[in-house]
Each structure stands twice: as C-alpha cells, then as structure tokens.
mmCIF file with all atom_site columns, C-alpha atoms in Angstrom:
data_model
loop_
_atom_site.group_PDB
_atom_site.id
_atom_site.type_symbol
_atom_site.label_atom_id
_atom_site.label_alt_id
_atom_site.label_comp_id
_atom_site.label_asym_id
_atom_site.label_entity_id
_atom_site.label_seq_id
_atom_site.pdbx_PDB_ins_code
_atom_site.Cartn_x
_atom_site.Cartn_y
_atom_site.Cartn_z
_atom_site.occupancy
_atom_site.B_iso_or_equiv
_atom_site.pdbx_formal_charge
_atom_site.auth_seq_id
_atom_site.auth_comp_id
_atom_site.auth_asym_id
_atom_site.auth_atom_id
_atom_site.pdbx_PDB_model_num
ATOM 1   C CA . MET A 1 1   ? 178.112 19.612  287.927 1.00 0.00 ? 101 MET A CA 1
ATOM 2   C CA . TYR A 1 2   ? 175.105 17.317  287.475 1.00 0.00 ? 102 TYR A CA 1
ATOM 3   C CA . SER A 1 3   ? 172.036 17.990  285.360 1.00 0.00 ? 103 SER A CA 1
ATOM 4   C CA . VAL A 1 4   ? 168.876 19.172  287.011 1.00 0.00 ? 104 VAL A CA 1
ATOM 5   C CA . GLY A 1 5   ? 166.699 16.212  287.894 1.00 0.00 ? 105 GLY A CA 1
ATOM 6   C CA . VAL A 1 6   ? 169.520 13.733  288.521 1.00 0.00 ? 106 VAL A CA 1
ATOM 7   C CA . SER A 1 7   ? 168.602 11.823  291.658 1.00 0.00 ? 107 SER A CA 1
ATOM 8   C CA . THR A 1 8   ? 170.725 11.892  294.785 1.00 0.00 ? 108 THR A CA 1
ATOM 9   C CA . PRO A 1 9   ? 171.697 8.196   294.533 1.00 0.00 ? 109 PRO A CA 1
ATOM 10  C CA . GLU A 1 10  ? 172.830 8.777   290.943 1.00 0.00 ? 110 GLU A CA 1
ATOM 11  C CA . ARG A 1 11  ? 174.905 11.782  291.947 1.00 0.00 ? 111 ARG A CA 1
ATOM 12  C CA . LEU A 1 12  ? 176.486 9.812   294.767 1.00 0.00 ? 112 LEU A CA 1
ATOM 13  C CA . ILE A 1 13  ? 177.367 6.898   292.493 1.00 0.00 ? 113 ILE A CA 1
ATOM 14  C CA . GLU A 1 14  ? 178.830 9.120   289.792 1.00 0.00 ? 114 GLU A CA 1
ATOM 15  C CA . ALA A 1 15  ? 180.802 11.172  292.305 1.00 0.00 ? 115 ALA A CA 1
ATOM 16  C CA . THR A 1 16  ? 182.195 7.988   293.829 1.00 0.00 ? 116 THR A CA 1
ATOM 17  C CA . ARG A 1 17  ? 183.173 6.641   290.416 1.00 0.00 ? 117 ARG A CA 1
ATOM 18  C CA . GLU A 1 18  ? 185.096 9.810   289.628 1.00 0.00 ? 118 GLU A CA 1
ATOM 19  C CA . LEU A 1 19  ? 186.833 9.919   292.986 1.00 0.00 ? 119 LEU A CA 1
ATOM 20  C CA . LEU A 1 20  ? 187.802 6.249   292.907 1.00 0.00 ? 120 LEU A CA 1
ATOM 21  C CA . TRP A 1 21  ? 189.430 6.844   289.514 1.00 0.00 ? 121 TRP A CA 1
ATOM 22  C CA . GLU A 1 22  ? 191.228 9.967   290.733 1.00 0.00 ? 122 GLU A CA 1
ATOM 23  C CA . ARG A 1 23  ? 192.136 9.117   294.336 1.00 0.00 ? 123 ARG A CA 1
ATOM 24  C CA . GLY A 1 24  ? 191.604 5.424   294.997 1.00 0.00 ? 124 GLY A CA 1
ATOM 25  C CA . TYR A 1 25  ? 189.476 3.888   297.726 1.00 0.00 ? 125 TYR A CA 1
ATOM 26  C CA . VAL A 1 26  ? 191.207 5.423   300.757 1.00 0.00 ? 126 VAL A CA 1
ATOM 27  C CA . GLY A 1 27  ? 191.227 8.887   299.212 1.00 0.00 ? 127 GLY A CA 1
ATOM 28  C CA . THR A 1 28  ? 187.520 8.663   298.441 1.00 0.00 ? 128 THR A CA 1
ATOM 29  C CA . SER A 1 29  ? 186.187 9.842   301.765 1.00 0.00 ? 129 SER A CA 1
ATOM 30  C CA . PRO A 1 30  ? 182.461 10.216  302.515 1.00 0.00 ? 130 PRO A CA 1
ATOM 31  C CA . LYS A 1 31  ? 183.014 13.975  302.869 1.00 0.00 ? 131 LYS A CA 1
ATOM 32  C CA . ALA A 1 32  ? 184.643 14.165  299.423 1.00 0.00 ? 132 ALA A CA 1
ATOM 33  C CA . ILE A 1 33  ? 181.812 12.137  297.911 1.00 0.00 ? 133 ILE A CA 1
ATOM 34  C CA . LEU A 1 34  ? 179.152 14.405  299.387 1.00 0.00 ? 134 LEU A CA 1
ATOM 35  C CA . GLN A 1 35  ? 180.979 17.516  298.231 1.00 0.00 ? 135 GLN A CA 1
ATOM 36  C CA . ARG A 1 36  ? 181.462 16.188  294.701 1.00 0.00 ? 136 ARG A CA 1
ATOM 37  C CA . ALA A 1 37  ? 177.849 15.020  294.500 1.00 0.00 ? 137 ALA A CA 1
ATOM 38  C CA . GLY A 1 38  ? 176.449 18.210  295.980 1.00 0.00 ? 138 GLY A CA 1
ATOM 39  C CA . ALA A 1 39  ? 174.531 16.071  298.463 1.00 0.00 ? 139 ALA A CA 1
ATOM 40  C CA . GLY A 1 40  ? 173.579 16.866  302.011 1.00 0.00 ? 140 GLY A CA 1
ATOM 41  C CA . GLN A 1 41  ? 174.942 15.327  305.181 1.00 0.00 ? 141 GLN A CA 1
ATOM 42  C CA . GLY A 1 42  ? 173.453 11.924  305.870 1.00 0.00 ? 142 GLY A CA 1
ATOM 43  C CA . SER A 1 43  ? 172.302 11.337  302.286 1.00 0.00 ? 143 SER A CA 1
ATOM 44  C CA . MET A 1 44  ? 174.869 8.576   301.754 1.00 0.00 ? 144 MET A CA 1
ATOM 45  C CA . TYR A 1 45  ? 173.518 6.584   304.662 1.00 0.00 ? 145 TYR A CA 1
ATOM 46  C CA . HIS A 1 46  ? 169.947 7.243   303.600 1.00 0.00 ? 146 HIS A CA 1
ATOM 47  C CA . HIS A 1 47  ? 170.494 5.560   300.225 1.00 0.00 ? 147 HIS A CA 1
ATOM 48  C CA . PHE A 1 48  ? 173.405 3.208   300.985 1.00 0.00 ? 148 PHE A CA 1
ATOM 49  C CA . THR A 1 49  ? 174.559 1.291   304.039 1.00 0.00 ? 149 THR A CA 1
ATOM 50  C CA . GLY A 1 50  ? 177.913 3.075   303.949 1.00 0.00 ? 150 GLY A CA 1
ATOM 51  C CA . LYS A 1 51  ? 180.990 3.780   301.870 1.00 0.00 ? 151 LYS A CA 1
ATOM 52  C CA . PRO A 1 52  ? 181.678 0.100   300.930 1.00 0.00 ? 152 PRO A CA 1
ATOM 53  C CA . ASP A 1 53  ? 178.108 -0.304  299.638 1.00 0.00 ? 153 ASP A CA 1
ATOM 54  C CA . LEU A 1 54  ? 178.329 2.908   297.614 1.00 0.00 ? 154 LEU A CA 1
ATOM 55  C CA . ALA A 1 55  ? 181.780 1.996   296.298 1.00 0.00 ? 155 ALA A CA 1
ATOM 56  C CA . LEU A 1 56  ? 180.449 -1.379  295.154 1.00 0.00 ? 156 LEU A CA 1
ATOM 57  C CA . ALA A 1 57  ? 177.632 0.311   293.224 1.00 0.00 ? 157 ALA A CA 1
ATOM 58  C CA . ALA A 1 58  ? 180.157 2.667   291.626 1.00 0.00 ? 158 ALA A CA 1
ATOM 59  C CA . ILE A 1 59  ? 182.590 -0.128  290.717 1.00 0.00 ? 159 ILE A CA 1
ATOM 60  C CA . ARG A 1 60  ? 179.805 -2.224  289.221 1.00 0.00 ? 160 ARG A CA 1
ATOM 61  C CA . ARG A 1 61  ? 178.751 0.663   287.029 1.00 0.00 ? 161 ARG A CA 1
ATOM 62  C CA . THR A 1 62  ? 182.312 1.411   285.936 1.00 0.00 ? 162 THR A CA 1
ATOM 63  C CA . ALA A 1 63  ? 182.841 -2.246  285.063 1.00 0.00 ? 163 ALA A CA 1
ATOM 64  C CA . GLN A 1 64  ? 179.565 -2.385  283.148 1.00 0.00 ? 164 GLN A CA 1
ATOM 65  C CA . GLU A 1 65  ? 180.422 0.746   281.172 1.00 0.00 ? 165 GLU A CA 1
ATOM 66  C CA . LEU A 1 66  ? 183.776 -0.732  280.144 1.00 0.00 ? 166 LEU A CA 1
ATOM 67  C CA . ARG A 1 67  ? 182.039 -3.911  279.053 1.00 0.00 ? 167 ARG A CA 1
ATOM 68  C CA . THR A 1 68  ? 179.362 -2.017  277.105 1.00 0.00 ? 168 THR A CA 1
ATOM 69  C CA . ALA A 1 69  ? 181.933 0.164   275.352 1.00 0.00 ? 169 ALA A CA 1
ATOM 70  C CA . ALA A 1 70  ? 184.071 -2.848  274.447 1.00 0.00 ? 170 ALA A CA 1
ATOM 71  C CA . GLU A 1 71  ? 181.105 -4.842  273.171 1.00 0.00 ? 171 GLU A CA 1
ATOM 72  C CA . GLY A 1 72  ? 179.993 -1.909  271.035 1.00 0.00 ? 172 GLY A CA 1
ATOM 73  C CA . ILE A 1 73  ? 183.234 -2.318  269.106 1.00 0.00 ? 173 ILE A CA 1
ATOM 74  C CA . LEU A 1 74  ? 183.900 -6.047  269.364 1.00 0.00 ? 174 LEU A CA 1
ATOM 75  C CA . GLY A 1 75  ? 180.334 -6.855  268.385 1.00 0.00 ? 175 GLY A CA 1
ATOM 76  C CA . GLY A 1 76  ? 180.385 -4.433  265.473 1.00 0.00 ? 176 GLY A CA 1
ATOM 77  C CA . PRO A 1 77  ? 180.925 -5.022  261.762 1.00 0.00 ? 177 PRO A CA 1
ATOM 78  C CA . GLY A 1 78  ? 184.167 -6.068  260.145 1.00 0.00 ? 178 GLY A CA 1
ATOM 79  C CA . SER A 1 79  ? 186.592 -8.944  260.159 1.00 0.00 ? 179 SER A CA 1
ATOM 80  C CA . ALA A 1 80  ? 188.080 -10.332 263.346 1.00 0.00 ? 180 ALA A CA 1
ATOM 81  C CA . TYR A 1 81  ? 191.285 -8.379  262.748 1.00 0.00 ? 181 TYR A CA 1
ATOM 82  C CA . GLU A 1 82  ? 189.368 -5.167  262.061 1.00 0.00 ? 182 GLU A CA 1
ATOM 83  C CA . ARG A 1 83  ? 187.383 -5.475  265.283 1.00 0.00 ? 183 ARG A CA 1
ATOM 84  C CA . VAL A 1 84  ? 190.505 -6.123  267.358 1.00 0.00 ? 184 VAL A CA 1
ATOM 85  C CA . ASP A 1 85  ? 192.143 -3.184  265.580 1.00 0.00 ? 185 ASP A CA 1
ATOM 86  C CA . ALA A 1 86  ? 189.152 -0.955  266.357 1.00 0.00 ? 186 ALA A CA 1
ATOM 87  C CA . TYR A 1 87  ? 189.156 -2.033  270.007 1.00 0.00 ? 187 TYR A CA 1
ATOM 88  C CA . LEU A 1 88  ? 192.843 -1.257  270.425 1.00 0.00 ? 188 LEU A CA 1
ATOM 89  C CA . ARG A 1 89  ? 192.506 2.109   268.691 1.00 0.00 ? 189 ARG A CA 1
ATOM 90  C CA . ARG A 1 90  ? 189.292 3.287   270.324 1.00 0.00 ? 190 ARG A CA 1
ATOM 91  C CA . GLU A 1 91  ? 189.377 6.653   272.033 1.00 0.00 ? 191 GLU A CA 1
ATOM 92  C CA . ARG A 1 92  ? 190.753 6.498   275.553 1.00 0.00 ? 192 ARG A CA 1
ATOM 93  C CA . ASP A 1 93  ? 191.896 9.060   278.109 1.00 0.00 ? 193 ASP A CA 1
ATOM 94  C CA . VAL A 1 94  ? 195.262 7.309   278.177 1.00 0.00 ? 194 VAL A CA 1
ATOM 95  C CA . LEU A 1 95  ? 196.981 9.548   280.715 1.00 0.00 ? 195 LEU A CA 1
ATOM 96  C CA . ARG A 1 96  ? 194.185 9.096   283.240 1.00 0.00 ? 196 ARG A CA 1
ATOM 97  C CA . GLY A 1 97  ? 194.518 5.344   282.992 1.00 0.00 ? 197 GLY A CA 1
ATOM 98  C CA . CYS A 1 98  ? 191.851 2.684   282.783 1.00 0.00 ? 198 CYS A CA 1
ATOM 99  C CA . PRO A 1 99  ? 189.166 3.163   285.459 1.00 0.00 ? 199 PRO A CA 1
ATOM 100 C CA . VAL A 1 100 ? 188.961 -0.613  285.901 1.00 0.00 ? 200 VAL A CA 1
ATOM 101 C CA . GLY A 1 101 ? 192.677 -1.293  285.614 1.00 0.00 ? 201 GLY A CA 1
ATOM 102 C CA . ARG A 1 102 ? 193.557 1.358   288.169 1.00 0.00 ? 202 ARG A CA 1
ATOM 103 C CA . LEU A 1 103 ? 191.171 -0.156  290.689 1.00 0.00 ? 203 LEU A CA 1
ATOM 104 C CA . THR A 1 104 ? 192.914 -3.520  290.353 1.00 0.00 ? 204 THR A CA 1
ATOM 105 C CA . MET A 1 105 ? 196.042 -1.813  291.701 1.00 0.00 ? 205 MET A CA 1
ATOM 106 C CA . ASP A 1 106 ? 194.221 -0.410  294.721 1.00 0.00 ? 206 ASP A CA 1
ATOM 107 C CA . PRO A 1 107 ? 195.126 -2.604  297.724 1.00 0.00 ? 207 PRO A CA 1
ATOM 108 C CA . ASP A 1 108 ? 191.906 -1.786  299.578 1.00 0.00 ? 208 ASP A CA 1
ATOM 109 C CA . VAL A 1 109 ? 189.782 -2.818  296.609 1.00 0.00 ? 209 VAL A CA 1
ATOM 110 C CA . ILE A 1 110 ? 191.755 -5.994  295.932 1.00 0.00 ? 210 ILE A CA 1
ATOM 111 C CA . ALA A 1 111 ? 191.591 -6.957  299.607 1.00 0.00 ? 211 ALA A CA 1
ATOM 112 C CA . SER A 1 112 ? 187.788 -7.075  299.385 1.00 0.00 ? 212 SER A CA 1
ATOM 113 C CA . ASP A 1 113 ? 186.292 -10.042 297.535 1.00 0.00 ? 213 ASP A CA 1
ATOM 114 C CA . GLU A 1 114 ? 183.089 -8.061  297.056 1.00 0.00 ? 214 GLU A CA 1
ATOM 115 C CA . LEU A 1 115 ? 184.725 -4.956  295.572 1.00 0.00 ? 215 LEU A CA 1
ATOM 116 C CA . ARG A 1 116 ? 187.172 -6.967  293.479 1.00 0.00 ? 216 ARG A CA 1
ATOM 117 C CA . GLY A 1 117 ? 184.442 -9.200  292.056 1.00 0.00 ? 217 GLY A CA 1
ATOM 118 C CA . PRO A 1 118 ? 183.074 -6.880  289.326 1.00 0.00 ? 218 PRO A CA 1
ATOM 119 C CA . LEU A 1 119 ? 186.609 -6.085  288.142 1.00 0.00 ? 219 LEU A CA 1
ATOM 120 C CA . ASP A 1 120 ? 187.639 -9.728  287.908 1.00 0.00 ? 220 ASP A CA 1
ATOM 121 C CA . GLU A 1 121 ? 184.407 -10.665 286.151 1.00 0.00 ? 221 GLU A CA 1
ATOM 122 C CA . THR A 1 122 ? 184.778 -7.863  283.614 1.00 0.00 ? 222 THR A CA 1
ATOM 123 C CA . LEU A 1 123 ? 188.381 -8.660  282.741 1.00 0.00 ? 223 LEU A CA 1
ATOM 124 C CA . ASP A 1 124 ? 187.502 -12.356 282.460 1.00 0.00 ? 224 ASP A CA 1
ATOM 125 C CA . TRP A 1 125 ? 184.639 -11.447 280.138 1.00 0.00 ? 225 TRP A CA 1
ATOM 126 C CA . LEU A 1 126 ? 186.927 -9.261  278.016 1.00 0.00 ? 226 LEU A CA 1
ATOM 127 C CA . ARG A 1 127 ? 189.538 -11.994 277.629 1.00 0.00 ? 227 ARG A CA 1
ATOM 128 C CA . GLU A 1 128 ? 186.873 -14.543 276.714 1.00 0.00 ? 228 GLU A CA 1
ATOM 129 C CA . ARG A 1 129 ? 185.267 -12.158 274.200 1.00 0.00 ? 229 ARG A CA 1
ATOM 130 C CA . LEU A 1 130 ? 188.586 -11.422 272.529 1.00 0.00 ? 230 LEU A CA 1
ATOM 131 C CA . ALA A 1 131 ? 189.542 -15.098 272.483 1.00 0.00 ? 231 ALA A CA 1
ATOM 132 C CA . GLY A 1 132 ? 186.260 -15.866 270.740 1.00 0.00 ? 232 GLY A CA 1
ATOM 133 C CA . ILE A 1 133 ? 186.974 -13.244 268.082 1.00 0.00 ? 233 ILE A CA 1
ATOM 134 C CA . VAL A 1 134 ? 190.457 -14.648 267.462 1.00 0.00 ? 234 VAL A CA 1
ATOM 135 C CA . GLU A 1 135 ? 189.006 -18.154 267.121 1.00 0.00 ? 235 GLU A CA 1
ATOM 136 C CA . GLU A 1 136 ? 186.344 -16.796 264.789 1.00 0.00 ? 236 GLU A CA 1
ATOM 137 C CA . GLY A 1 137 ? 189.106 -15.263 262.692 1.00 0.00 ? 237 GLY A CA 1
ATOM 138 C CA . GLN A 1 138 ? 190.929 -18.587 262.587 1.00 0.00 ? 238 GLN A CA 1
ATOM 139 C CA . GLU A 1 139 ? 187.808 -20.338 261.309 1.00 0.00 ? 239 GLU A CA 1
ATOM 140 C CA . ARG A 1 140 ? 187.591 -17.769 258.520 1.00 0.00 ? 240 ARG A CA 1
ATOM 141 C CA . GLY A 1 141 ? 191.261 -18.058 257.655 1.00 0.00 ? 241 GLY A CA 1
ATOM 142 C CA . GLU A 1 142 ? 192.131 -14.577 258.943 1.00 0.00 ? 242 GLU A CA 1
ATOM 143 C CA . PHE A 1 143 ? 194.535 -15.794 261.628 1.00 0.00 ? 243 PHE A CA 1
ATOM 144 C CA . ALA A 1 144 ? 196.986 -18.666 261.650 1.00 0.00 ? 244 ALA A CA 1
ATOM 145 C CA . SER A 1 145 ? 195.553 -21.847 263.128 1.00 0.00 ? 245 SER A CA 1
ATOM 146 C CA . SER A 1 146 ? 198.663 -22.152 265.308 1.00 0.00 ? 246 SER A CA 1
ATOM 147 C CA . LEU A 1 147 ? 197.625 -19.162 267.427 1.00 0.00 ? 247 LEU A CA 1
ATOM 148 C CA . ASP A 1 148 ? 196.079 -19.785 270.830 1.00 0.00 ? 248 ASP A CA 1
ATOM 149 C CA . GLY A 1 149 ? 192.990 -17.605 271.163 1.00 0.00 ? 249 GLY A CA 1
ATOM 150 C CA . GLU A 1 150 ? 193.215 -17.319 274.942 1.00 0.00 ? 250 GLU A CA 1
ATOM 151 C CA . GLU A 1 151 ? 196.887 -16.382 274.819 1.00 0.00 ? 251 GLU A CA 1
ATOM 152 C CA . VAL A 1 152 ? 196.290 -13.728 272.153 1.00 0.00 ? 252 VAL A CA 1
ATOM 153 C CA . ALA A 1 153 ? 193.367 -12.326 274.155 1.00 0.00 ? 253 ALA A CA 1
ATOM 154 C CA . ALA A 1 154 ? 195.490 -12.127 277.298 1.00 0.00 ? 254 ALA A CA 1
ATOM 155 C CA . THR A 1 155 ? 198.207 -10.360 275.293 1.00 0.00 ? 255 THR A CA 1
ATOM 156 C CA . ILE A 1 156 ? 195.727 -7.795  273.987 1.00 0.00 ? 256 ILE A CA 1
ATOM 157 C CA . VAL A 1 157 ? 194.446 -7.001  277.482 1.00 0.00 ? 257 VAL A CA 1
ATOM 158 C CA . ALA A 1 158 ? 197.998 -6.886  278.867 1.00 0.00 ? 258 ALA A CA 1
ATOM 159 C CA . THR A 1 159 ? 199.103 -4.540  276.084 1.00 0.00 ? 259 THR A CA 1
ATOM 160 C CA . VAL A 1 160 ? 196.289 -2.105  276.831 1.00 0.00 ? 260 VAL A CA 1
ATOM 161 C CA . GLN A 1 161 ? 196.703 -2.171  280.605 1.00 0.00 ? 261 GLN A CA 1
ATOM 162 C CA . GLY A 1 162 ? 200.491 -2.067  280.434 1.00 0.00 ? 262 GLY A CA 1
ATOM 163 C CA . GLY A 1 163 ? 200.293 0.763   277.928 1.00 0.00 ? 263 GLY A CA 1
ATOM 164 C CA . TYR A 1 164 ? 198.292 2.826   280.397 1.00 0.00 ? 264 TYR A CA 1
ATOM 165 C CA . VAL A 1 165 ? 200.947 2.297   283.071 1.00 0.00 ? 265 VAL A CA 1
ATOM 166 C CA . LEU A 1 166 ? 203.847 3.222   280.789 1.00 0.00 ? 266 LEU A CA 1
ATOM 167 C CA . ALA A 1 167 ? 202.008 6.270   279.449 1.00 0.00 ? 267 ALA A CA 1
ATOM 168 C CA . ARG A 1 168 ? 201.211 7.560   282.924 1.00 0.00 ? 268 ARG A CA 1
ATOM 169 C CA . ALA A 1 169 ? 204.787 6.967   284.088 1.00 0.00 ? 269 ALA A CA 1
ATOM 170 C CA . SER A 1 170 ? 206.231 8.949   281.180 1.00 0.00 ? 270 SER A CA 1
ATOM 171 C CA . GLY A 1 171 ? 203.480 11.563  281.001 1.00 0.00 ? 271 GLY A CA 1
ATOM 172 C CA . SER A 1 172 ? 203.075 10.797  277.302 1.00 0.00 ? 272 SER A CA 1
ATOM 173 C CA . THR A 1 173 ? 200.765 8.605   275.227 1.00 0.00 ? 273 THR A CA 1
ATOM 174 C CA . ALA A 1 174 ? 203.715 7.534   273.064 1.00 0.00 ? 274 ALA A CA 1
ATOM 175 C CA . ALA A 1 175 ? 204.342 4.318   274.986 1.00 0.00 ? 275 ALA A CA 1
ATOM 176 C CA . PHE A 1 176 ? 200.686 3.304   274.682 1.00 0.00 ? 276 PHE A CA 1
ATOM 177 C CA . ASP A 1 177 ? 200.679 4.067   270.968 1.00 0.00 ? 277 ASP A CA 1
ATOM 178 C CA . THR A 1 178 ? 203.886 2.097   270.422 1.00 0.00 ? 278 THR A CA 1
ATOM 179 C CA . GLY A 1 179 ? 202.538 -0.955  272.228 1.00 0.00 ? 279 GLY A CA 1
ATOM 180 C CA . VAL A 1 180 ? 199.348 -0.903  270.164 1.00 0.00 ? 280 VAL A CA 1
ATOM 181 C CA . ARG A 1 181 ? 201.248 -0.562  266.895 1.00 0.00 ? 281 ARG A CA 1
ATOM 182 C CA . GLY A 1 182 ? 203.594 -3.373  267.853 1.00 0.00 ? 282 GLY A CA 1
ATOM 183 C CA . LEU A 1 183 ? 200.787 -5.767  268.753 1.00 0.00 ? 283 LEU A CA 1
ATOM 184 C CA . LEU A 1 184 ? 198.842 -4.965  265.592 1.00 0.00 ? 284 LEU A CA 1
ATOM 185 C CA . SER A 1 185 ? 201.970 -5.552  263.520 1.00 0.00 ? 285 SER A CA 1
ATOM 186 C CA . LEU A 1 186 ? 202.356 -8.999  265.067 1.00 0.00 ? 286 LEU A CA 1
ATOM 187 C CA . LEU A 1 187 ? 198.701 -9.794  264.464 1.00 0.00 ? 287 LEU A CA 1
ATOM 188 C CA . ALA A 1 188 ? 198.994 -8.580  260.866 1.00 0.00 ? 288 ALA A CA 1
ATOM 189 C CA . VAL A 1 189 ? 201.758 -11.102 260.245 1.00 0.00 ? 289 VAL A CA 1
ATOM 190 C CA . ALA A 1 190 ? 199.384 -13.833 261.393 1.00 0.00 ? 290 ALA A CA 1
ATOM 191 C CA . SER A 1 191 ? 196.549 -12.250 259.440 1.00 0.00 ? 291 SER A CA 1
ATOM 192 C CA . PRO A 1 192 ? 197.352 -12.378 255.697 1.00 0.00 ? 292 PRO A CA 1
ATOM 193 C CA . ASP A 1 193 ? 194.274 -10.426 254.651 1.00 0.00 ? 293 ASP A CA 1
ATOM 194 C CA . SER A 1 194 ? 194.938 -7.565  257.095 1.00 0.00 ? 294 SER A CA 1
ATOM 195 C CA . PRO A 1 195 ? 196.962 -4.434  256.248 1.00 0.00 ? 295 PRO A CA 1
ATOM 196 C CA . ALA A 1 196 ? 200.687 -4.971  256.660 1.00 0.00 ? 296 ALA A CA 1
ATOM 197 C CA . SER A 1 197 ? 201.302 -1.496  258.025 1.00 0.00 ? 297 SER A CA 1
ATOM 198 C CA . PRO A 1 198 ? 198.627 -0.463  260.544 1.00 0.00 ? 298 PRO A CA 1
ATOM 199 C CA . ARG A 1 199 ? 197.900 3.250   260.766 1.00 0.00 ? 299 ARG A CA 1
ATOM 200 C CA . PRO A 1 200 ? 198.918 5.132   263.934 1.00 0.00 ? 300 PRO A CA 1
ATOM 201 C CA . PRO A 1 201 ? 196.323 4.897   266.712 1.00 0.00 ? 301 PRO A CA 1
ATOM 202 C CA . ALA A 1 202 ? 194.021 7.811   267.431 1.00 0.00 ? 302 ALA A CA 1
ATOM 203 C CA . ARG A 1 203 ? 195.327 10.253  270.025 1.00 0.00 ? 303 ARG A CA 1
ATOM 204 C CA . THR A 1 204 ? 193.008 11.313  272.792 1.00 0.00 ? 304 THR A CA 1
ATOM 205 C CA . ASP A 1 205 ? 195.132 13.928  274.522 1.00 0.00 ? 305 ASP A CA 1
ATOM 206 C CA . VAL A 1 206 ? 195.202 16.481  271.692 1.00 0.00 ? 306 VAL A CA 1
#
C-alpha cells in the first residue's frame, strides 16, 4: 500500500489518518493501525507513546492538509468572489465526508482538548481567512458593504460541512451541489461584477 522507503512512523500516521476518517477514534484500534500500516507488533509504542499520541499526529496532519489545500485556492489569483467560488467548487470526495468535519462529530475526539485542538484551530483559521477575503472584496466594491465578513465566512463553512452531511445521508452529491449553487447565487446578488448564474459545481463521484 505504501511506497518502498516510506518510514514506519509515516506509515503509522497515514494508516491512522485513513482509519480515523473511515471508522472514528474508537474503531481505530492499534491492531487495525498496524495491519493497515504493514508494521510489526510493538512499532507503535517504539515511535509513539500510544494510540492518543499517534492519533494526535494524524489529526494534526489532516488539519494541516486541509489548511494547505484551502490556502492554495484562497490565496490564488482572481477576485474575492472568484476565489470563494473556486473554494466551494474544488474537488472533494463528497460522499466520504470532510476528514476534519467528521472528526468534530466523534465524541471521543471532542472529549479530548488535545485531539480537538487542531480541528478547532483549523476551522477558526478557515473562517478568518474567508472573512478576510469577503472584506477584501468589499474594499474593492465586489461585495455590498452591508455584508458582515465573519457571518458570510461562517455561512460558507456551514454550507460545506452541512452539504457533506446531507450528501452522505442521501447517498448522493446532489444536496452538496445544491447548497453550493444556492450560496453562490446569494453571493452573486451581493457581487455585481460576478456572474449572475454560477455554473454547476464539479462532481467528484463520477
């Protein structure tokens, strides 16, 4: 499963990331991690103090990857509207759900201040980054001055995370796509220079 030369700690972290996304914290047993990583007995405790320590490393990496992917789009070229549009339409494995968002619904993760920390920090960063882009758009006359940047940012994040939930519940990406189109339509109304009829979002399950 892993390329030749990948270190044991790396394999353990990646295996844990995958299992946390698929099964949650309780379902991610040390045995399952070792099997997925192709690592020998005792290797977890050689490189990490235990499952919580390994899970923290995995969650930190997942959170950092989400942040890096988001910044790659939000920090890219284009108007404020275009960058928000690109973020909402970026390729996602919608039916698997958000690897960060799903962890926020895991009671064992949320019960731990340490494990919850990277998730909270990442979502806070995302809201602040989006709010800054909305405010930038207002300064350039792209968005109405009456909009509240923090409220719009929270709505964007809620639309994405809620879209994942609705898509998984229905077994279809349609609900996610509809939520994205609806939000972009509302933003277009407040963005005179943006297209009035946003194109359908990219599908990732076909």
